[in-house]
Amino acid sequence: SGRKVLIVYAHQEPKSFNGSLKTVAVEELSKQGCSVTVSDLYAMQFEPRATRSDIVGCLHNPEEFNYGVETWEAYKRGGLSSDLVEEQKKVQEADLLIFQFPLYWFSMPAIMKGWMDRVLVQGFAHEFPDCYDSGLLKNKLALFSFTTGGSRETYTKGGINGDIRYLLWPMQHGIMHFCGVKVLAPHVCFAPEFVSEEKRKEMLIAWAQRLKTLWKEEPINCSSEWYFK
């Protein structure tokens, strides 16, 4: 299909279920003729901290360090550190971003949050008033594919953890939609470590099946209604 996909993947163990989900995506999408790039954050030893080291050369205001302002200014003059430039290039080229991770404390692992903090800088991903529907990454799609520790029942409106969609608000809406990215329905594998090997195989097959028709899917409705109705 000539489409480009970036998979941002956060798991320490290649043989993990998350590792298998990532592999399935690479294989299935490659089979379709997509070119697939993987940012394997742990393997890359990706730096999650937003620091002065992200700016090459002089600071815009050496008197008082403001990360947002400094990275914005650095982006404009081509002065961001090479690891950020590298990731931004992958994002820029991608038609679809897939985030693959285990849910940690109702959120993404710190290493992936650090990727968001450092890569999606002002000027590159958003620039007020160019945010939400007019965000700078507006012709891209994103999909959050993740595993949970708790069962599906615990992530319902009446369940102990509340609706799984509540947790997606900061990730899908606060980050992706803010940058203009259109979001496909999330792919959630509930409690893979507590189900049979058979059930895990079914989960992988279901993911492969979904990927076959992924490009025909419509993005979710980007309003708060999708999350909280």
PDB file of C-alpha atoms in Angstrom:
ATOM      1  CA  SER A   1       0.000   0.000   0.000  1.00  0.00           C
ATOM      2  CA  GLY A   2       3.037   2.274   0.273  1.00  0.00           C
ATOM      3  CA  ARG A   3       1.858   3.508   3.662  1.00  0.00           C
ATOM      4  CA  LYS A   4       4.319   4.149   6.467  1.00  0.00           C
ATOM      5  CA  VAL A   5       3.796   2.973  10.022  1.00  0.00           C
ATOM      6  CA  LEU A   6       5.758   3.820  13.161  1.00  0.00           C
ATOM      7  CA  ILE A   7       5.351   1.463  16.115  1.00  0.00           C
ATOM      8  CA  VAL A   8       6.495   3.013  19.388  1.00  0.00           C
ATOM      9  CA  TYR A   9       6.996  -0.002  21.609  1.00  0.00           C
ATOM     10  CA  ALA A  10       7.666  -0.122  25.348  1.00  0.00           C
ATOM     11  CA  HIS A  11       8.387  -3.501  26.905  1.00  0.00           C
ATOM     12  CA  GLN A  12      11.592  -4.825  28.409  1.00  0.00           C
ATOM     13  CA  GLU A  13      11.146  -8.451  27.242  1.00  0.00           C
ATOM     14  CA  PRO A  14      10.954  -9.419  23.548  1.00  0.00           C
ATOM     15  CA  LYS A  15       9.232 -12.704  24.471  1.00  0.00           C
ATOM     16  CA  SER A  16       6.448 -10.856  26.331  1.00  0.00           C
ATOM     17  CA  PHE A  17       2.853 -10.723  25.119  1.00  0.00           C
ATOM     18  CA  ASN A  18       3.436  -7.064  24.192  1.00  0.00           C
ATOM     19  CA  GLY A  19       6.445  -8.250  22.193  1.00  0.00           C
ATOM     20  CA  SER A  20       4.199 -10.721  20.367  1.00  0.00           C
ATOM     21  CA  LEU A  21       1.596  -8.028  19.622  1.00  0.00           C
ATOM     22  CA  LYS A  22       4.343  -5.814  18.206  1.00  0.00           C
ATOM     23  CA  THR A  23       5.673  -8.681  16.044  1.00  0.00           C
ATOM     24  CA  VAL A  24       2.185  -9.481  14.735  1.00  0.00           C
ATOM     25  CA  ALA A  25       1.740  -5.830  13.732  1.00  0.00           C
ATOM     26  CA  VAL A  26       5.115  -5.701  11.964  1.00  0.00           C
ATOM     27  CA  GLU A  27       4.384  -8.927  10.058  1.00  0.00           C
ATOM     28  CA  GLU A  28       0.789  -8.145   9.127  1.00  0.00           C
ATOM     29  CA  LEU A  29       1.432  -4.559   8.032  1.00  0.00           C
ATOM     30  CA  SER A  30       4.583  -5.510   6.101  1.00  0.00           C
ATOM     31  CA  LYS A  31       2.547  -8.183   4.296  1.00  0.00           C
ATOM     32  CA  GLN A  32       0.197  -5.407   3.162  1.00  0.00           C
ATOM     33  CA  GLY A  33       3.133  -3.565   1.627  1.00  0.00           C
ATOM     34  CA  CYS A  34       3.431  -0.961   4.375  1.00  0.00           C
ATOM     35  CA  SER A  35       6.888   0.095   5.440  1.00  0.00           C
ATOM     36  CA  VAL A  36       7.104  -0.390   9.200  1.00  0.00           C
ATOM     37  CA  THR A  37       9.572   1.237  11.581  1.00  0.00           C
ATOM     38  CA  VAL A  38       9.807   0.250  15.252  1.00  0.00           C
ATOM     39  CA  SER A  39      11.116   2.484  18.013  1.00  0.00           C
ATOM     40  CA  ASP A  40      11.870  -0.129  20.685  1.00  0.00           C
ATOM     41  CA  LEU A  41      12.297   2.309  23.561  1.00  0.00           C
ATOM     42  CA  TYR A  42      13.922  -0.008  26.125  1.00  0.00           C
ATOM     43  CA  ALA A  43      16.293  -1.535  23.564  1.00  0.00           C
ATOM     44  CA  MET A  44      17.246   1.978  22.432  1.00  0.00           C
ATOM     45  CA  GLN A  45      17.719   3.001  26.075  1.00  0.00           C
ATOM     46  CA  PHE A  46      15.557   5.981  25.189  1.00  0.00           C
ATOM     47  CA  GLU A  47      16.056   8.869  27.633  1.00  0.00           C
ATOM     48  CA  PRO A  48      12.658   9.729  29.143  1.00  0.00           C
ATOM     49  CA  ARG A  49      13.776  12.859  30.997  1.00  0.00           C
ATOM     50  CA  ALA A  50      13.236  16.283  29.485  1.00  0.00           C
ATOM     51  CA  THR A  51      16.521  18.094  30.205  1.00  0.00           C
ATOM     52  CA  ARG A  52      18.920  20.795  29.062  1.00  0.00           C
ATOM     53  CA  SER A  53      20.721  18.085  27.027  1.00  0.00           C
ATOM     54  CA  ASP A  54      17.842  18.131  24.534  1.00  0.00           C
ATOM     55  CA  ILE A  55      19.096  21.502  23.279  1.00  0.00           C
ATOM     56  CA  VAL A  56      22.325  21.695  21.299  1.00  0.00           C
ATOM     57  CA  GLY A  57      24.299  24.909  21.646  1.00  0.00           C
ATOM     58  CA  CYS A  58      23.257  28.128  23.332  1.00  0.00           C
ATOM     59  CA  LEU A  59      20.036  28.639  25.204  1.00  0.00           C
ATOM     60  CA  HIS A  60      17.462  31.203  24.159  1.00  0.00           C
ATOM     61  CA  ASN A  61      17.387  32.434  27.774  1.00  0.00           C
ATOM     62  CA  PRO A  62      20.436  31.253  29.763  1.00  0.00           C
ATOM     63  CA  GLU A  63      19.190  33.142  32.836  1.00  0.00           C
ATOM     64  CA  GLU A  64      16.217  30.877  33.493  1.00  0.00           C
ATOM     65  CA  PHE A  65      15.635  27.468  31.939  1.00  0.00           C
ATOM     66  CA  ASN A  66      12.175  26.891  30.481  1.00  0.00           C
ATOM     67  CA  TYR A  67      12.029  23.509  28.695  1.00  0.00           C
ATOM     68  CA  GLY A  68       8.994  24.317  26.544  1.00  0.00           C
ATOM     69  CA  VAL A  69      10.392  27.613  25.293  1.00  0.00           C
ATOM     70  CA  GLU A  70      13.919  26.248  24.791  1.00  0.00           C
ATOM     71  CA  THR A  71      12.853  23.195  22.776  1.00  0.00           C
ATOM     72  CA  TRP A  72      10.515  25.344  20.685  1.00  0.00           C
ATOM     73  CA  GLU A  73      13.327  27.783  19.888  1.00  0.00           C
ATOM     74  CA  ALA A  74      15.769  24.899  19.284  1.00  0.00           C
ATOM     75  CA  TYR A  75      13.310  23.193  16.931  1.00  0.00           C
ATOM     76  CA  LYS A  76      12.998  26.375  14.862  1.00  0.00           C
ATOM     77  CA  ARG A  77      16.764  26.741  14.461  1.00  0.00           C
ATOM     78  CA  GLY A  78      17.481  23.011  14.041  1.00  0.00           C
ATOM     79  CA  GLY A  79      19.113  22.765  17.453  1.00  0.00           C
ATOM     80  CA  LEU A  80      17.441  19.741  19.045  1.00  0.00           C
ATOM     81  CA  SER A  81      19.515  16.739  20.118  1.00  0.00           C
ATOM     82  CA  SER A  82      19.995  14.033  17.479  1.00  0.00           C
ATOM     83  CA  ASP A  83      17.831  11.404  19.219  1.00  0.00           C
ATOM     84  CA  LEU A  84      14.851  13.789  19.104  1.00  0.00           C
ATOM     85  CA  VAL A  85      15.454  14.770  15.491  1.00  0.00           C
ATOM     86  CA  GLU A  86      15.580  11.060  14.644  1.00  0.00           C
ATOM     87  CA  GLU A  87      12.210  10.324  16.329  1.00  0.00           C
ATOM     88  CA  GLN A  88      10.571  13.421  14.852  1.00  0.00           C
ATOM     89  CA  LYS A  89      11.660  12.308  11.395  1.00  0.00           C
ATOM     90  CA  LYS A  90       9.990   8.909  11.962  1.00  0.00           C
ATOM     91  CA  VAL A  91       6.799  10.629  13.138  1.00  0.00           C
ATOM     92  CA  GLN A  92       6.869  13.071  10.229  1.00  0.00           C
ATOM     93  CA  GLU A  93       7.083  10.236   7.695  1.00  0.00           C
ATOM     94  CA  ALA A  94       4.447   8.002   9.306  1.00  0.00           C
ATOM     95  CA  ASP A  95       0.831   7.783   8.189  1.00  0.00           C
ATOM     96  CA  LEU A  96       0.000   5.735  11.288  1.00  0.00           C
ATOM     97  CA  LEU A  97       1.494   5.660  14.786  1.00  0.00           C
ATOM     98  CA  ILE A  98       0.888   2.533  16.874  1.00  0.00           C
ATOM     99  CA  PHE A  99       1.731   2.724  20.577  1.00  0.00           C
ATOM    100  CA  GLN A 100       2.269  -0.748  22.057  1.00  0.00           C
ATOM    101  CA  PHE A 101       2.685  -1.048  25.828  1.00  0.00           C
ATOM    102  CA  PRO A 102       1.505  -2.594  29.101  1.00  0.00           C
ATOM    103  CA  LEU A 103      -0.713  -0.285  31.163  1.00  0.00           C
ATOM    104  CA  TYR A 104       1.229   1.021  34.195  1.00  0.00           C
ATOM    105  CA  TRP A 105      -0.783   2.771  36.916  1.00  0.00           C
ATOM    106  CA  PHE A 106      -3.657   3.692  34.568  1.00  0.00           C
ATOM    107  CA  SER A 107      -1.210   5.152  32.063  1.00  0.00           C
ATOM    108  CA  MET A 108       1.680   4.427  29.724  1.00  0.00           C
ATOM    109  CA  PRO A 109       5.110   3.391  31.064  1.00  0.00           C
ATOM    110  CA  ALA A 110       7.403   6.314  31.982  1.00  0.00           C
ATOM    111  CA  ILE A 111       9.736   5.622  29.064  1.00  0.00           C
ATOM    112  CA  MET A 112       6.847   6.105  26.618  1.00  0.00           C
ATOM    113  CA  LYS A 113       5.524   9.170  28.434  1.00  0.00           C
ATOM    114  CA  GLY A 114       9.076  10.522  28.159  1.00  0.00           C
ATOM    115  CA  TRP A 115       8.940   9.909  24.409  1.00  0.00           C
ATOM    116  CA  MET A 116       5.754  12.026  24.271  1.00  0.00           C
ATOM    117  CA  ASP A 117       7.270  14.737  26.491  1.00  0.00           C
ATOM    118  CA  ARG A 118      10.451  15.048  24.439  1.00  0.00           C
ATOM    119  CA  VAL A 119       9.431  14.289  20.852  1.00  0.00           C
ATOM    120  CA  LEU A 120       6.159  16.212  20.489  1.00  0.00           C
ATOM    121  CA  VAL A 121       7.648  19.658  20.924  1.00  0.00           C
ATOM    122  CA  GLN A 122       5.980  22.955  20.134  1.00  0.00           C
ATOM    123  CA  GLY A 123       6.623  23.961  16.543  1.00  0.00           C
ATOM    124  CA  PHE A 124       6.778  20.317  15.493  1.00  0.00           C
ATOM    125  CA  ALA A 125       3.543  18.802  16.823  1.00  0.00           C
ATOM    126  CA  HIS A 126       1.485  21.801  17.883  1.00  0.00           C
ATOM    127  CA  GLU A 127       1.722  25.573  17.941  1.00  0.00           C
ATOM    128  CA  PHE A 128      -1.099  27.546  19.505  1.00  0.00           C
ATOM    129  CA  PRO A 129      -3.681  28.138  18.042  1.00  0.00           C
ATOM    130  CA  ASP A 130      -2.745  25.137  15.885  1.00  0.00           C
ATOM    131  CA  CYS A 131      -3.817  22.388  18.236  1.00  0.00           C
ATOM    132  CA  TYR A 132      -6.621  19.830  18.431  1.00  0.00           C
ATOM    133  CA  ASP A 133      -8.270  19.682  15.000  1.00  0.00           C
ATOM    134  CA  SER A 134      -5.684  22.036  13.539  1.00  0.00           C
ATOM    135  CA  GLY A 135      -2.696  20.435  15.307  1.00  0.00           C
ATOM    136  CA  LEU A 136       0.433  20.189  13.183  1.00  0.00           C
ATOM    137  CA  LEU A 137       0.237  16.383  12.825  1.00  0.00           C
ATOM    138  CA  LYS A 138      -3.280  16.524  11.423  1.00  0.00           C
ATOM    139  CA  ASN A 139      -2.981  14.092   8.536  1.00  0.00           C
ATOM    140  CA  LYS A 140      -1.892  11.202  10.732  1.00  0.00           C
ATOM    141  CA  LEU A 141      -3.636   8.347  12.512  1.00  0.00           C
ATOM    142  CA  ALA A 142      -2.784   6.858  15.896  1.00  0.00           C
ATOM    143  CA  LEU A 143      -3.774   3.655  17.651  1.00  0.00           C
ATOM    144  CA  PHE A 144      -3.104   2.720  21.273  1.00  0.00           C
ATOM    145  CA  SER A 145      -2.630  -1.044  21.665  1.00  0.00           C
ATOM    146  CA  PHE A 146      -2.022  -2.146  25.230  1.00  0.00           C
ATOM    147  CA  THR A 147      -2.395  -4.879  27.811  1.00  0.00           C
ATOM    148  CA  THR A 148      -3.922  -4.636  31.281  1.00  0.00           C
ATOM    149  CA  GLY A 149      -3.411  -6.533  34.514  1.00  0.00           C
ATOM    150  CA  GLY A 150      -7.110  -6.404  35.406  1.00  0.00           C
ATOM    151  CA  SER A 151      -9.958  -8.197  33.656  1.00  0.00           C
ATOM    152  CA  ARG A 152     -12.416  -6.552  31.276  1.00  0.00           C
ATOM    153  CA  GLU A 153     -15.101  -6.460  34.026  1.00  0.00           C
ATOM    154  CA  THR A 154     -12.901  -4.350  36.296  1.00  0.00           C
ATOM    155  CA  TYR A 155     -12.600  -1.723  33.539  1.00  0.00           C
ATOM    156  CA  THR A 156     -16.306  -1.003  33.080  1.00  0.00           C
ATOM    157  CA  LYS A 157     -18.304   1.983  34.289  1.00  0.00           C
ATOM    158  CA  GLY A 158     -19.508   0.031  37.316  1.00  0.00           C
ATOM    159  CA  GLY A 159     -16.179  -1.798  37.796  1.00  0.00           C
ATOM    160  CA  ILE A 160     -13.530  -1.028  40.408  1.00  0.00           C
ATOM    161  CA  ASN A 161     -11.226   0.676  37.861  1.00  0.00           C
ATOM    162  CA  GLY A 162     -13.929   2.608  36.024  1.00  0.00           C
ATOM    163  CA  ASP A 163     -14.445   2.618  32.265  1.00  0.00           C
ATOM    164  CA  ILE A 164     -11.232   1.905  30.315  1.00  0.00           C
ATOM    165  CA  ARG A 165     -12.140   4.942  28.189  1.00  0.00           C
ATOM    166  CA  TYR A 166     -11.551   7.294  31.144  1.00  0.00           C
ATOM    167  CA  LEU A 167      -7.863   6.316  31.115  1.00  0.00           C
ATOM    168  CA  LEU A 168      -7.621   6.983  27.407  1.00  0.00           C
ATOM    169  CA  TRP A 169      -8.649  10.629  27.748  1.00  0.00           C
ATOM    170  CA  PRO A 170      -5.160  11.955  28.677  1.00  0.00           C
ATOM    171  CA  MET A 171      -3.406   9.726  26.133  1.00  0.00           C
ATOM    172  CA  GLN A 172      -5.690   9.879  23.117  1.00  0.00           C
ATOM    173  CA  HIS A 173      -7.265  13.300  23.631  1.00  0.00           C
ATOM    174  CA  GLY A 174      -4.665  15.186  25.683  1.00  0.00           C
ATOM    175  CA  ILE A 175      -1.691  14.125  23.566  1.00  0.00           C
ATOM    176  CA  MET A 176      -2.683  12.734  20.166  1.00  0.00           C
ATOM    177  CA  HIS A 177      -5.808  14.782  19.408  1.00  0.00           C
ATOM    178  CA  PHE A 178      -4.083  17.876  20.821  1.00  0.00           C
ATOM    179  CA  CYS A 179      -1.426  17.429  18.106  1.00  0.00           C
ATOM    180  CA  GLY A 180      -4.131  17.030  15.451  1.00  0.00           C
ATOM    181  CA  VAL A 181      -3.733  13.262  15.078  1.00  0.00           C
ATOM    182  CA  LYS A 182      -6.912  11.293  14.347  1.00  0.00           C
ATOM    183  CA  VAL A 183      -7.370   8.376  16.718  1.00  0.00           C
ATOM    184  CA  LEU A 184      -8.523   4.879  15.816  1.00  0.00           C
ATOM    185  CA  ALA A 185     -10.365   2.793  18.420  1.00  0.00           C
ATOM    186  CA  PRO A 186      -7.898   1.427  20.990  1.00  0.00           C
ATOM    187  CA  HIS A 187      -6.920  -2.228  20.970  1.00  0.00           C
ATOM    188  CA  VAL A 188      -7.016  -3.580  24.508  1.00  0.00           C
ATOM    189  CA  CYS A 189      -5.900  -7.070  25.531  1.00  0.00           C
ATOM    190  CA  PHE A 190      -7.324  -7.593  29.001  1.00  0.00           C
ATOM    191  CA  ALA A 191      -5.262  -9.549  31.551  1.00  0.00           C
ATOM    192  CA  PRO A 192      -3.226 -11.710  29.148  1.00  0.00           C
ATOM    193  CA  GLU A 193      -1.121 -13.120  31.966  1.00  0.00           C
ATOM    194  CA  PHE A 194      -4.174 -14.585  33.682  1.00  0.00           C
ATOM    195  CA  VAL A 195      -5.701 -16.399  30.716  1.00  0.00           C
ATOM    196  CA  SER A 196      -4.886 -19.689  28.985  1.00  0.00           C
ATOM    197  CA  GLU A 197      -2.256 -20.045  26.277  1.00  0.00           C
ATOM    198  CA  GLU A 198      -5.176 -20.791  23.958  1.00  0.00           C
ATOM    199  CA  LYS A 199      -6.874 -17.499  24.824  1.00  0.00           C
ATOM    200  CA  ARG A 200      -3.624 -15.589  24.290  1.00  0.00           C
ATOM    201  CA  LYS A 201      -3.318 -17.119  20.821  1.00  0.00           C
ATOM    202  CA  GLU A 202      -6.871 -15.986  20.083  1.00  0.00           C
ATOM    203  CA  MET A 203      -5.959 -12.459  21.192  1.00  0.00           C
ATOM    204  CA  LEU A 204      -3.016 -12.389  18.771  1.00  0.00           C
ATOM    205  CA  ILE A 205      -5.181 -13.711  15.928  1.00  0.00           C
ATOM    206  CA  ALA A 206      -7.837 -11.066  16.670  1.00  0.00           C
ATOM    207  CA  TRP A 207      -5.170  -8.337  16.461  1.00  0.00           C
ATOM    208  CA  ALA A 208      -3.855  -9.693  13.136  1.00  0.00           C
ATOM    209  CA  GLN A 209      -7.455  -9.813  11.812  1.00  0.00           C
ATOM    210  CA  ARG A 210      -8.103  -6.236  12.822  1.00  0.00           C
ATOM    211  CA  LEU A 211      -4.911  -5.052  11.143  1.00  0.00           C
ATOM    212  CA  LYS A 212      -6.058  -6.585   7.840  1.00  0.00           C
ATOM    213  CA  THR A 213      -8.853  -4.013   7.530  1.00  0.00           C
ATOM    214  CA  LEU A 214      -7.341  -1.243   9.650  1.00  0.00           C
ATOM    215  CA  TRP A 215      -7.105   1.265   6.797  1.00  0.00           C
ATOM    216  CA  LYS A 216     -10.876   1.045   6.251  1.00  0.00           C
ATOM    217  CA  GLU A 217     -11.627   2.082   9.848  1.00  0.00           C
ATOM    218  CA  GLU A 218     -13.064   5.480  10.719  1.00  0.00           C
ATOM    219  CA  PRO A 219     -11.402   7.407  13.578  1.00  0.00           C
ATOM    220  CA  ILE A 220     -13.317   7.699  16.854  1.00  0.00           C
ATOM    221  CA  ASN A 221     -15.400  10.762  17.600  1.00  0.00           C
ATOM    222  CA  CYS A 222     -12.907  13.172  19.165  1.00  0.00           C
ATOM    223  CA  SER A 223     -15.293  14.775  21.657  1.00  0.00           C
ATOM    224  CA  SER A 224     -15.378  14.173  25.392  1.00  0.00           C
ATOM    225  CA  GLU A 225     -18.627  12.306  24.779  1.00  0.00           C
ATOM    226  CA  TRP A 226     -16.716   9.249  23.499  1.00  0.00           C
ATOM    227  CA  TYR A 227     -14.852   9.045  26.812  1.00  0.00           C
ATOM    228  CA  PHE A 228     -17.402  10.071  29.399  1.00  0.00           C
ATOM    229  CA  LYS A 229     -20.909   9.508  28.075  1.00  0.00           C
TER     230      LYS A 229
END
